[in-house]
Short mmCIF file of C-alpha atoms and ligand atoms in Angstrom, two decimals:
data_model
loop_
_atom_site.label_atom_id
_atom_site.label_comp_id
_atom_site.label_asym_id
_atom_site.label_seq_id
_atom_site.Cartn_x
_atom_site.Cartn_y
_atom_site.Cartn_z
CA MET A 1 8.58 -16.15 37.33
CA LYS A 2 9.46 -16.04 33.62
CA HIS A 3 8.59 -18.78 31.25
CA PHE A 4 9.41 -19.15 27.58
CA VAL A 5 6.75 -19.17 24.91
CA HIS A 6 7.45 -21.11 21.74
CA ALA A 7 5.86 -20.60 18.37
CA SER A 8 5.09 -23.95 16.77
CA ASN A 9 7.41 -24.52 13.87
CA TRP A 10 6.54 -25.75 10.43
CA ALA A 11 6.89 -29.50 10.68
CA ASP A 12 7.74 -30.53 7.13
CA GLY A 13 9.37 -29.07 4.08
CA VAL A 14 12.51 -27.07 3.58
CA ILE A 15 13.18 -24.88 6.54
CA VAL A 16 14.38 -21.36 5.79
CA ALA A 17 14.85 -18.40 8.02
CA ASN A 18 12.04 -15.99 8.72
CA PHE A 19 12.50 -12.38 7.53
CA TYR A 20 11.99 -11.31 11.11
CA LYS A 21 15.17 -13.23 12.02
CA SER A 22 17.14 -10.85 9.80
CA LEU A 23 15.35 -7.91 11.38
CA GLU A 24 15.87 -9.01 14.94
CA SER A 25 19.60 -9.35 14.51
CA VAL A 26 19.66 -5.77 13.15
CA PHE A 27 17.52 -4.66 16.09
CA SER A 28 19.89 -6.17 18.63
CA GLU A 29 22.98 -4.67 16.95
CA ASN A 30 21.27 -1.27 17.05
CA ALA A 31 19.49 -1.62 20.38
CA THR A 32 20.35 1.85 21.66
CA ARG A 33 19.60 3.69 18.43
CA ILE A 34 16.25 5.38 17.87
CA ALA A 35 13.89 3.28 15.78
CA LEU A 36 10.85 5.55 15.88
CA LYS A 37 10.92 9.28 16.51
CA LEU A 38 7.50 10.15 17.87
CA THR A 39 5.79 13.49 18.11
CA ASP A 40 3.42 12.87 21.00
CA ARG A 41 5.46 10.69 23.36
CA ASN A 42 8.92 9.29 24.02
CA ASP A 43 10.85 7.91 21.09
CA TRP A 44 11.26 4.15 20.76
CA SER A 45 14.75 2.68 20.56
CA TYR A 46 15.34 -0.55 18.65
CA PHE A 47 15.41 -2.23 22.06
CA ASP A 48 11.94 -0.84 22.82
CA LEU A 49 10.64 -1.95 19.45
CA SER A 50 11.89 -5.53 19.69
CA ASP A 51 10.70 -5.73 23.28
CA ARG A 52 7.19 -4.68 22.22
CA VAL A 53 7.26 -7.11 19.31
CA ASN A 54 8.18 -9.89 21.70
CA GLU A 55 5.36 -9.00 24.09
CA ILE A 56 2.73 -8.75 21.37
CA ALA A 57 3.99 -12.06 19.93
CA ALA A 58 3.33 -13.59 23.36
CA VAL A 59 -0.23 -12.20 23.32
CA LEU A 60 -0.80 -13.65 19.85
CA LEU A 61 0.45 -17.08 20.90
CA ASN A 62 -1.68 -16.85 23.98
CA ARG A 63 -4.71 -16.32 21.71
CA ASP A 64 -3.74 -19.49 19.87
CA VAL A 65 -2.47 -17.80 16.73
CA ARG A 66 -0.08 -20.24 15.04
CA VAL A 67 2.16 -20.47 11.98
CA GLY A 68 0.12 -19.84 8.82
CA ASP A 69 -2.89 -18.38 10.68
CA ARG A 70 -4.19 -15.04 9.46
CA VAL A 71 -4.26 -11.99 11.71
CA SER A 72 -6.53 -9.33 10.18
CA VAL A 73 -5.71 -5.85 11.34
CA GLN A 74 -7.62 -2.59 10.99
CA VAL A 75 -5.90 -0.13 13.30
CA GLU A 76 -4.72 3.46 13.16
CA LYS A 77 -1.02 3.98 12.57
CA SER A 78 0.97 3.91 15.80
CA PRO A 79 4.24 2.38 17.04
CA GLU A 80 2.21 -0.51 18.45
CA ALA A 81 0.60 -1.08 15.05
CA LEU A 82 4.08 -1.55 13.57
CA ALA A 83 5.08 -3.82 16.44
CA LEU A 84 1.91 -5.85 15.86
CA TYR A 85 2.86 -6.41 12.22
CA LEU A 86 6.38 -7.47 13.21
CA ALA A 87 5.01 -9.77 15.92
CA VAL A 88 2.85 -11.50 13.31
CA LEU A 89 5.99 -12.06 11.22
CA LYS A 90 7.91 -13.25 14.25
CA ILE A 91 5.51 -16.07 15.03
CA GLY A 92 5.12 -17.00 11.36
CA ALA A 93 1.47 -15.95 11.10
CA VAL A 94 0.04 -14.06 8.11
CA HIS A 95 -0.57 -10.32 8.37
CA VAL A 96 -3.74 -9.05 6.70
CA PRO A 97 -3.81 -5.24 6.96
CA LEU A 98 -7.08 -3.47 6.17
CA ASN A 99 -7.56 0.14 5.18
CA THR A 100 -8.71 2.12 8.22
CA ALA A 101 -11.32 3.86 6.08
CA TYR A 102 -13.22 0.64 5.37
CA THR A 103 -16.72 0.56 6.82
CA ASP A 104 -17.90 -2.31 9.00
CA MET A 105 -19.80 -3.74 6.03
CA GLU A 106 -16.63 -3.78 3.98
CA VAL A 107 -14.66 -5.37 6.81
CA ASP A 108 -17.29 -8.15 7.00
CA TYR A 109 -16.20 -9.29 3.55
CA PHE A 110 -12.50 -9.34 4.43
CA ILE A 111 -13.14 -11.32 7.62
CA LYS A 112 -15.26 -13.83 5.79
CA ASP A 113 -12.66 -14.19 3.06
CA SER A 114 -9.46 -14.26 5.10
CA GLU A 115 -10.86 -16.34 8.00
CA PRO A 116 -8.50 -14.89 10.57
CA ALA A 117 -7.55 -16.64 13.79
CA LEU A 118 -7.61 -13.15 15.28
CA PHE A 119 -8.92 -9.75 14.24
CA VAL A 120 -7.36 -6.65 15.76
CA GLY A 121 -9.58 -3.70 14.97
CA LYS A 122 -11.72 -0.81 16.04
CA SER A 123 -14.31 -2.97 17.74
CA ILE A 124 -14.88 -6.47 19.01
CA ARG A 125 -16.53 -8.80 16.51
CA SER A 126 -18.87 -11.70 17.09
CA ASP A 127 -17.75 -13.77 14.09
CA CYS A 128 -14.11 -14.35 15.13
CA ASP A 129 -11.71 -13.91 18.02
CA SER A 130 -10.94 -10.21 18.23
CA LEU A 131 -9.07 -7.57 20.16
CA THR A 132 -8.93 -3.80 19.89
CA LEU A 133 -5.91 -1.56 19.82
CA SER A 134 -6.91 1.98 20.68
CA ASP A 135 -6.24 4.84 18.30
CA SER A 136 -3.39 6.14 20.39
CA GLY A 137 -2.06 2.64 20.70
CA LEU A 138 -1.67 3.24 24.43
CA ASP A 139 -4.51 1.23 25.79
CA GLY A 140 -7.20 -1.07 24.53
CA THR A 141 -7.57 -4.76 24.83
CA LEU A 142 -4.38 -5.92 23.16
CA ILE A 143 -2.25 -3.67 25.27
CA GLU A 144 -4.19 -4.59 28.40
CA GLN A 145 -3.58 -8.25 27.68
CA LEU A 146 0.01 -7.42 27.21
CA ASN A 147 0.23 -5.73 30.57
CA SER A 148 -1.36 -8.69 32.28
CA LEU A 149 1.00 -11.07 30.51
CA SER A 150 4.15 -9.05 30.69
CA ASP A 151 5.39 -10.46 33.99
CA ALA A 152 5.34 -13.90 32.56
CA VAL A 153 6.74 -13.14 29.12
CA GLY A 154 10.14 -14.52 28.37
CA SER A 155 11.70 -14.54 25.00
CA VAL A 156 9.30 -15.71 22.29
CA GLU A 157 11.04 -17.93 19.79
CA THR A 158 11.01 -16.61 16.23
CA ALA A 159 9.35 -19.22 14.03
CA THR A 160 11.34 -20.94 11.31
CA LEU A 161 9.31 -21.21 8.15
CA ALA A 162 8.77 -23.43 5.16
CA ASP A 163 10.23 -22.25 1.90
CA ASP A 164 6.94 -20.92 0.55
CA ALA A 165 5.46 -19.66 3.82
CA LEU A 166 3.10 -16.70 3.55
CA ALA A 167 3.90 -13.48 5.38
CA ALA A 168 0.98 -11.31 4.34
CA ILE A 169 -2.20 -11.07 2.33
CA LEU A 170 -2.75 -7.63 0.83
CA TYR A 171 -6.24 -6.97 -0.46
CA THR A 172 -6.44 -5.25 -3.78
CA SER A 173 -9.82 -4.94 -5.47
CA GLY A 174 -10.39 -6.03 -9.03
CA THR A 175 -12.41 -4.37 -11.76
CA THR A 176 -15.14 -6.87 -11.06
CA GLY A 177 -15.60 -5.21 -7.70
CA LEU A 178 -14.47 -8.33 -5.85
CA SER A 179 -11.49 -7.77 -3.60
CA LYS A 180 -8.60 -10.13 -4.17
CA GLY A 181 -6.06 -11.01 -1.51
CA ALA A 182 -2.53 -11.00 -2.92
CA MET A 183 -0.53 -13.67 -1.08
CA LEU A 184 3.02 -12.54 -0.39
CA THR A 185 5.56 -14.98 0.92
CA ASP A 186 8.23 -14.32 3.47
CA LYS A 187 10.77 -14.67 0.65
CA ASN A 188 8.93 -12.10 -1.51
CA ILE A 189 9.18 -9.44 1.15
CA GLU A 190 12.74 -10.20 2.21
CA SER A 191 14.16 -10.33 -1.33
CA ASN A 192 12.51 -7.04 -2.28
CA ALA A 193 13.60 -5.29 0.90
CA VAL A 194 17.23 -6.36 0.43
CA SER A 195 17.15 -5.32 -3.21
CA LEU A 196 15.73 -1.87 -2.43
CA CYS A 197 18.26 -1.22 0.31
CA GLU A 198 21.05 -1.79 -2.19
CA TYR A 199 19.44 0.00 -5.12
CA TRP A 200 18.62 3.11 -3.14
CA GLY A 201 21.96 3.11 -1.32
CA TRP A 202 20.35 2.88 2.07
CA GLN A 203 22.63 3.82 4.98
CA ARG A 204 22.37 3.30 8.70
CA ASP A 205 22.44 7.03 9.36
CA ASP A 206 19.48 7.68 7.10
CA VAL A 207 16.41 9.13 8.72
CA LEU A 208 13.20 8.20 6.95
CA LEU A 209 10.28 10.58 7.06
CA HIS A 210 7.40 8.12 7.35
CA ALA A 211 4.01 9.74 6.80
CA LEU A 212 2.37 6.95 4.79
CA PRO A 213 -0.37 4.65 6.09
CA ILE A 214 0.77 1.16 7.09
CA PHE A 215 -2.17 -0.83 5.74
CA HIS A 216 -0.72 -0.59 2.23
CA VAL A 217 2.39 -2.05 0.57
CA HIS A 218 4.04 1.37 0.24
CA GLY A 219 4.13 2.37 3.90
CA LEU A 220 4.16 -1.11 5.41
CA PHE A 221 6.79 -2.86 3.30
CA ILE A 222 8.60 -0.56 0.92
CA SER A 223 9.50 2.25 3.25
CA SER A 224 9.51 0.61 6.69
CA HIS A 225 11.60 -2.37 5.62
CA CYS A 226 14.42 -0.23 4.24
CA ALA A 227 14.76 1.61 7.54
CA LEU A 228 14.30 -1.49 9.72
CA LEU A 229 16.86 -3.58 7.80
CA ASN A 230 19.46 -0.88 8.32
CA GLY A 231 18.76 0.03 11.90
CA SER A 232 17.91 3.55 10.71
CA SER A 233 15.50 5.92 12.42
CA MET A 234 12.05 6.75 11.17
CA ILE A 235 10.16 9.94 11.97
CA TRP A 236 6.88 8.17 12.55
CA LEU A 237 3.98 10.49 11.71
CA PRO A 238 0.39 9.28 12.05
CA LYS A 239 -0.54 10.72 8.66
CA PHE A 240 0.44 13.26 6.04
CA GLU A 241 -0.19 16.72 7.36
CA VAL A 242 1.64 19.30 5.32
CA GLU A 243 2.99 21.54 8.11
CA GLN A 244 4.12 18.60 10.21
CA VAL A 245 5.81 16.90 7.26
CA PHE A 246 7.42 20.13 6.16
CA SER A 247 8.95 20.73 9.56
CA ALA A 248 10.13 17.09 9.84
CA LEU A 249 11.92 17.41 6.49
CA ALA A 250 14.58 19.42 8.26
CA ASP A 251 15.63 16.33 10.29
CA SER A 252 15.25 13.70 7.57
CA THR A 253 17.41 12.28 4.81
CA VAL A 254 14.82 10.28 2.85
CA LEU A 255 11.19 10.99 2.02
CA MET A 256 9.02 8.29 0.46
CA GLY A 257 5.64 9.48 -0.65
CA VAL A 258 2.84 9.41 -3.15
CA PRO A 259 2.75 12.22 -5.76
CA THR A 260 0.18 14.11 -3.67
CA PHE A 261 2.84 14.62 -0.98
CA TYR A 262 4.96 16.48 -3.49
CA THR A 263 2.17 18.58 -5.00
CA ARG A 264 1.13 19.67 -1.51
CA LEU A 265 4.67 20.42 -0.33
CA LEU A 266 5.25 22.46 -3.47
CA ASN A 267 2.65 24.94 -2.22
CA HIS A 268 4.61 25.54 0.94
CA PRO A 269 5.99 29.09 0.82
CA SER A 270 9.20 28.16 2.67
CA LEU A 271 10.29 25.30 0.39
CA THR A 272 13.79 26.12 -0.83
CA GLN A 273 16.89 24.28 -1.96
CA GLU A 274 18.69 25.11 1.30
CA TYR A 275 15.82 23.90 3.45
CA VAL A 276 15.98 20.37 2.01
CA GLU A 277 19.71 20.09 1.37
CA ASN A 278 20.10 17.29 3.96
CA ILE A 279 17.64 15.13 2.02
CA ARG A 280 19.58 12.39 0.22
CA VAL A 281 16.67 11.22 -1.93
CA PHE A 282 13.02 12.05 -2.55
CA ILE A 283 11.14 8.93 -3.70
CA SER A 284 7.68 8.77 -5.26
CA GLY A 285 5.35 5.97 -6.25
CA SER A 286 1.91 4.30 -6.02
CA ALA A 287 0.51 6.63 -8.69
CA PRO A 288 1.86 8.51 -11.70
CA LEU A 289 4.11 11.47 -10.94
CA THR A 290 3.41 14.06 -13.60
CA GLU A 291 6.29 15.60 -15.52
CA GLN A 292 5.01 18.95 -14.33
CA THR A 293 5.40 17.99 -10.66
CA PHE A 294 8.81 16.44 -11.36
CA ASN A 295 9.98 19.68 -13.02
CA LEU A 296 8.43 22.03 -10.46
CA TRP A 297 10.10 20.03 -7.69
CA GLU A 298 13.47 20.22 -9.37
CA ASN A 299 13.07 23.98 -9.84
CA ALA A 300 12.09 24.47 -6.21
CA THR A 301 14.63 22.17 -4.56
CA GLY A 302 17.35 21.41 -7.10
CA GLN A 303 16.57 17.69 -6.59
CA ARG A 304 15.07 15.24 -9.04
CA ILE A 305 12.42 12.97 -7.53
CA LEU A 306 13.25 9.27 -7.88
CA GLU A 307 10.12 7.60 -9.24
CA ARG A 308 9.55 3.88 -8.86
CA TYR A 309 6.77 1.48 -9.77
CA GLY A 310 5.22 -1.28 -7.74
CA MET A 311 2.03 -2.88 -6.57
CA SER A 312 0.55 -5.08 -3.85
CA GLU A 313 1.22 -8.26 -5.85
CA THR A 314 4.90 -7.59 -6.49
CA ILE A 315 6.07 -4.85 -4.08
CA ILE A 316 8.60 -2.94 -6.26
CA ASN A 317 9.29 -3.84 -9.88
CA THR A 318 11.15 -0.92 -11.39
CA SER A 319 12.96 2.16 -10.19
CA ASN A 320 14.83 5.12 -11.50
CA PRO A 321 18.48 4.90 -10.48
CA LEU A 322 19.97 6.49 -7.39
CA LEU A 323 23.03 7.53 -9.38
CA GLY A 324 22.46 8.25 -13.04
CA ASP A 325 19.61 9.87 -14.83
CA ARG A 326 16.16 10.04 -13.28
CA VAL A 327 13.85 10.63 -16.20
CA ALA A 328 10.54 12.45 -15.79
CA GLY A 329 7.63 10.29 -16.90
CA SER A 330 9.62 7.05 -16.62
CA VAL A 331 9.46 4.58 -13.73
CA GLY A 332 12.98 3.39 -14.47
CA PHE A 333 14.55 -0.03 -14.83
CA ALA A 334 13.67 -3.51 -13.57
CA LEU A 335 15.37 -4.05 -10.21
CA PRO A 336 18.39 -6.39 -10.32
CA GLY A 337 17.23 -10.02 -10.39
CA GLN A 338 13.87 -9.07 -11.90
CA GLU A 339 12.59 -8.96 -15.47
CA VAL A 340 10.08 -6.73 -17.24
CA ARG A 341 8.57 -7.40 -20.63
CA ILE A 342 5.86 -5.81 -22.73
CA THR A 343 3.36 -8.10 -24.40
CA GLY A 344 0.46 -7.90 -26.79
CA ASP A 345 -2.97 -9.21 -25.87
CA ASP A 346 -2.04 -12.56 -27.44
CA GLY A 347 0.91 -12.83 -25.04
CA SER A 348 3.60 -12.23 -27.68
CA VAL A 349 6.57 -10.14 -26.61
CA LEU A 350 6.55 -6.73 -28.31
CA ASN A 351 9.46 -4.70 -29.64
CA HIS A 352 11.09 -1.87 -27.74
CA GLY A 353 8.93 1.22 -27.93
CA ASP A 354 5.65 -0.60 -28.58
CA ILE A 355 2.86 -0.15 -26.05
CA GLY A 356 1.42 -3.25 -24.44
CA ASN A 357 0.83 -5.07 -21.17
CA ILE A 358 3.55 -4.73 -18.59
CA GLU A 359 4.56 -8.16 -17.26
CA VAL A 360 7.08 -8.79 -14.49
CA ARG A 361 8.94 -11.79 -13.12
CA GLY A 362 11.26 -12.22 -10.16
CA PRO A 363 11.60 -13.36 -6.55
CA ASN A 364 9.25 -10.53 -5.54
CA VAL A 365 6.24 -11.83 -7.46
CA PHE A 366 3.42 -13.02 -5.20
CA SER A 367 2.28 -16.63 -5.08
CA GLY A 368 -1.32 -16.00 -6.17
CA TYR A 369 -4.67 -14.67 -5.01
CA TRP A 370 -6.01 -16.08 -1.78
CA LYS A 371 -8.71 -18.67 -2.49
CA LYS A 372 -8.98 -17.50 -6.11
CA PRO A 373 -7.14 -20.03 -8.28
CA GLU A 374 -8.94 -18.97 -11.49
CA LYS A 375 -7.96 -15.31 -10.99
CA THR A 376 -4.41 -16.41 -10.25
CA ALA A 377 -4.29 -18.48 -13.42
CA GLU A 378 -5.56 -15.51 -15.46
CA GLU A 379 -2.88 -13.13 -14.26
CA LEU A 380 0.09 -15.27 -13.28
CA ARG A 381 1.61 -17.20 -16.16
CA GLU A 382 3.05 -20.66 -15.68
CA ASN A 383 6.48 -19.31 -16.62
CA GLY A 384 6.30 -16.95 -13.63
CA PHE A 385 5.44 -13.70 -15.43
CA PHE A 386 2.70 -11.65 -13.75
CA ILE A 387 0.41 -9.62 -16.01
CA THR A 388 0.29 -6.39 -14.04
CA GLY A 389 -2.78 -4.83 -15.64
CA ASP A 390 -0.76 -1.72 -16.47
CA LEU A 391 -0.01 -0.62 -20.00
CA GLY A 392 3.39 0.69 -20.94
CA ARG A 393 6.45 0.61 -23.13
CA GLN A 394 10.12 -0.03 -22.60
CA ASP A 395 12.89 1.77 -24.45
CA GLU A 396 16.08 0.19 -25.79
CA ASP A 397 17.94 0.87 -22.54
CA GLY A 398 15.24 -0.94 -20.57
CA ARG A 399 13.54 2.12 -19.09
CA VAL A 400 9.85 1.56 -18.50
CA TYR A 401 7.13 4.15 -19.20
CA ILE A 402 3.59 3.55 -17.91
CA VAL A 403 0.93 4.90 -20.24
CA GLY A 404 -2.24 3.83 -18.55
CA ARG A 405 -4.05 1.03 -16.87
CA SER A 406 -5.74 -1.73 -18.70
CA LYS A 407 -7.94 -2.13 -15.70
CA ASP A 408 -9.93 1.01 -15.08
CA LEU A 409 -8.41 1.56 -11.69
CA ILE A 410 -8.65 5.10 -10.32
CA ILE A 411 -5.88 6.27 -8.01
CA SER A 412 -7.10 9.13 -5.87
CA GLY A 413 -4.67 10.61 -3.35
CA GLY A 414 -2.64 7.38 -3.58
CA TYR A 415 -5.64 5.13 -2.82
CA ASN A 416 -7.05 2.71 -5.33
CA VAL A 417 -10.67 3.07 -6.27
CA TYR A 418 -12.21 0.42 -8.47
CA PRO A 419 -15.07 1.93 -10.49
CA LYS A 420 -17.09 -1.22 -10.58
CA GLU A 421 -17.32 -1.39 -6.81
CA VAL A 422 -18.63 2.19 -6.59
CA GLU A 423 -21.03 1.66 -9.49
CA GLN A 424 -22.47 -1.42 -7.85
CA VAL A 425 -23.39 0.57 -4.76
CA ILE A 426 -24.71 3.59 -6.69
CA ASP A 427 -26.89 1.27 -8.73
CA GLN A 428 -28.65 0.23 -5.55
CA MET A 429 -30.10 3.76 -5.30
CA GLU A 430 -33.67 3.76 -6.47
CA LEU A 431 -33.51 7.10 -8.28
CA ILE A 432 -30.47 6.16 -10.35
CA ASP A 433 -30.90 4.18 -13.55
CA GLU A 434 -27.32 3.78 -14.72
CA SER A 435 -23.88 4.82 -13.59
CA ALA A 436 -20.33 4.93 -14.88
CA VAL A 437 -17.54 5.85 -12.52
CA ILE A 438 -14.32 7.30 -13.87
CA GLY A 439 -11.22 9.10 -12.62
CA VAL A 440 -10.52 12.62 -13.87
CA PRO A 441 -7.34 14.67 -13.38
CA HIS A 442 -7.31 16.58 -10.11
CA ALA A 443 -4.55 18.94 -8.99
CA ASP A 444 -4.46 17.69 -5.41
CA PHE A 445 -5.54 14.03 -5.53
CA GLY A 446 -3.95 13.17 -8.88
CA GLU A 447 -7.27 11.71 -9.91
CA ALA A 448 -10.72 12.31 -8.49
CA VAL A 449 -13.70 9.96 -8.58
CA VAL A 450 -16.54 11.25 -10.80
CA ALA A 451 -19.85 9.49 -11.37
CA ILE A 452 -21.64 9.89 -14.69
CA LEU A 453 -25.29 9.13 -14.01
CA ILE A 454 -28.59 8.55 -15.70
CA SER A 455 -31.73 9.29 -13.74
CA LYS A 456 -35.13 9.37 -15.38
CA THR A 457 -36.80 11.14 -12.47
CA ALA A 458 -37.43 14.87 -12.35
CA GLU A 459 -35.82 15.18 -8.92
CA LYS A 460 -32.33 13.84 -9.38
CA PRO A 461 -30.23 13.11 -6.28
CA THR A 462 -27.63 15.74 -5.47
CA LEU A 463 -23.96 14.88 -4.82
CA GLU A 464 -24.64 15.22 -1.08
CA ALA A 465 -27.63 12.87 -1.22
CA LEU A 466 -25.64 10.34 -3.21
CA ASN A 467 -22.71 10.39 -0.82
CA GLU A 468 -25.01 10.16 2.15
CA PHE A 469 -26.29 6.91 0.67
CA LEU A 470 -22.77 5.71 -0.09
CA GLY A 471 -21.45 6.80 3.30
CA GLU A 472 -22.39 3.64 5.16
CA ARG A 473 -21.26 1.34 2.43
CA LEU A 474 -18.08 2.79 0.99
CA ALA A 475 -14.98 4.43 2.40
CA ARG A 476 -14.91 8.17 1.90
CA PHE A 477 -12.05 8.12 -0.60
CA LYS A 478 -14.20 6.01 -2.93
CA GLN A 479 -17.11 8.46 -2.94
CA PRO A 480 -17.50 10.75 -5.97
CA LYS A 481 -16.15 14.28 -5.79
CA GLN A 482 -18.52 15.30 -8.55
CA ILE A 483 -21.50 13.91 -10.42
CA VAL A 484 -22.76 14.62 -13.94
CA TYR A 485 -26.18 13.67 -15.29
CA VAL A 486 -26.44 12.57 -18.91
CA ASP A 487 -29.19 11.13 -21.10
CA GLU A 488 -27.10 8.31 -22.46
CA LEU A 489 -23.77 6.61 -21.80
CA PRO A 490 -21.44 5.96 -24.76
CA ARG A 491 -21.32 2.22 -25.42
CA ASN A 492 -19.50 0.03 -27.92
CA THR A 493 -21.20 -2.57 -30.08
CA MET A 494 -20.84 -5.13 -27.33
CA GLY A 495 -22.78 -2.82 -25.03
CA LYS A 496 -19.75 -1.96 -22.87
CA VAL A 497 -19.57 1.61 -21.58
CA GLN A 498 -16.65 3.36 -23.31
CA LYS A 499 -14.92 4.86 -20.34
CA ASN A 500 -12.08 6.23 -22.45
CA ILE A 501 -14.64 8.52 -24.15
CA LEU A 502 -16.03 9.65 -20.79
CA ARG A 503 -12.54 10.28 -19.42
CA GLU A 504 -11.71 12.43 -22.42
CA ARG A 505 -15.01 14.29 -22.27
CA TYR A 506 -14.68 15.17 -18.60
CA ALA A 507 -10.90 15.52 -18.43
CA GLU A 508 -11.17 19.18 -17.45
CA LEU A 509 -14.17 18.90 -15.15
CA LEU A 510 -12.14 19.51 -12.00
CA THR A 511 -9.09 21.35 -13.26
P1 LIG B 601 -1.34 -0.96 -5.35
O1 LIG B 601 -1.50 -2.43 -5.48
O2 LIG B 601 -2.35 -0.34 -4.47
O3 LIG B 601 0.03 -0.59 -4.93
O4 LIG B 601 -1.58 -0.32 -6.80
C1 LIG B 601 -0.75 -0.69 -7.84
C2 LIG B 601 -0.96 0.17 -9.05
O5 LIG B 601 -0.52 1.51 -8.81
C3 LIG B 601 -0.10 -0.28 -10.20
O6 LIG B 601 -0.63 -1.39 -10.88
C4 LIG B 601 -0.04 0.96 -11.05
O7 LIG B 601 -1.20 1.07 -11.84
C5 LIG B 601 -0.04 2.08 -10.02
N1 LIG B 601 1.31 2.62 -9.80
C6 LIG B 601 2.20 2.33 -8.85
N2 LIG B 601 3.32 3.07 -8.99
C7 LIG B 601 3.14 3.84 -10.09
C8 LIG B 601 3.92 4.83 -10.76
N3 LIG B 601 5.12 5.19 -10.33
N4 LIG B 601 3.39 5.41 -11.87
C9 LIG B 601 2.16 5.06 -12.32
N5 LIG B 601 1.37 4.16 -11.72
C10 LIG B 601 1.85 3.55 -10.61
#
């Protein structure tokens, strides 16, 4: 016998639709079309996807997850992992994706901070209700629950939400080493998705090559939403593997990737203009695309990569145009309905061409950092402008150029590494006296993590010994690729380590 499960609706406030309502009407119009093309099992149609979303939503409700509750998720990429995210949206809960590389000790912090009603991860936890979803997504507790429920599952009602309802919390570490949860509302994600679909001329017949992780804004929101809102197909690859991606290019029309995707594909001996002529647009973001890569790509394929700029707090801010000139080294124009301005450290708006802080405003800008009102007040102005932490300039036409990061963020292979966090762990090693972690240019990763160390002992730890120590405490992508011992670190009069000097000094260490 079927019964109907209802998500509890927001009782007060202005009621607006839930982004998932827009998605589910697209899914039903495109029920027979392929949503996810899979390499290791049968493809999923849009009917299959919405069916799975409905079933997982029923499991979530059954575990007492309600509107506004957090669901923290640390699972490998799979069709079920996408369905889980959509199910969280459907019932009006708050999705909190966590990088799969985080160690258990790191996850402890995120659980404590986000206080989830449910954690779906690699293992069962004792500090909150939890379920697992196996790596293949085929079995594991959540799916087992689903199977036991499925006879009884009717249609789960999609929650209607308050105007400012949260859809997700994306954790993005700060230079202090403390991770901050960027709170994104349902409206933030819907407005940006709609805007991107128009700006990038998204079409139903597009086929997106999806090889990005889905614990980050790029793979989870930016790319997936464009395809889902159009009822387009995605070639759903578990990760970026150059041969697999190269062969999938032949059946795709859009590739969204980090610059590393492009540098790696450039080394493929069979990359030619003819091979990729069905690709409508190559898009890059999450880290700087060098002019060299932009030019090499154009030489190899005849196509100019469309570079755009975004972040966890704001999804996408600026983009090069679909039609019109895509300029190497520029991240393009503010999206329609958004504003960009460049300010000095005193907050004054600078003239065109002057370098300063990039600030953005628009319906995409997050509502603040989870449980961190002081941090929110520091970075989000009362007039709605968000101080991004990036430095740049804007020319007279409005094109934005990023010149660096005011925060010392390192972006290695598309992942953010915050030096302070790594330094704090290195400093726990007895044989190390001081450390300064920087990013240096690296042909493959864009930037690589390097630790500049002071050790007074005769027997200084090797890179292997250091990383063995870090292994339990920090994800692999945060661990140094190289270490350098020095007698002294350059410091300014205030005693602050001058990382700009270190970056210059070691700029060619790994090139
Ligand atoms: P995340 O929150 O992980 O997406 O990281 C956001 C940061 O990535 C931004 O603040 C920028 O520093 C950087 N970023 C994103 N896109 C670009 C780009 N196209 N060029 C340079 N940096 C970028």
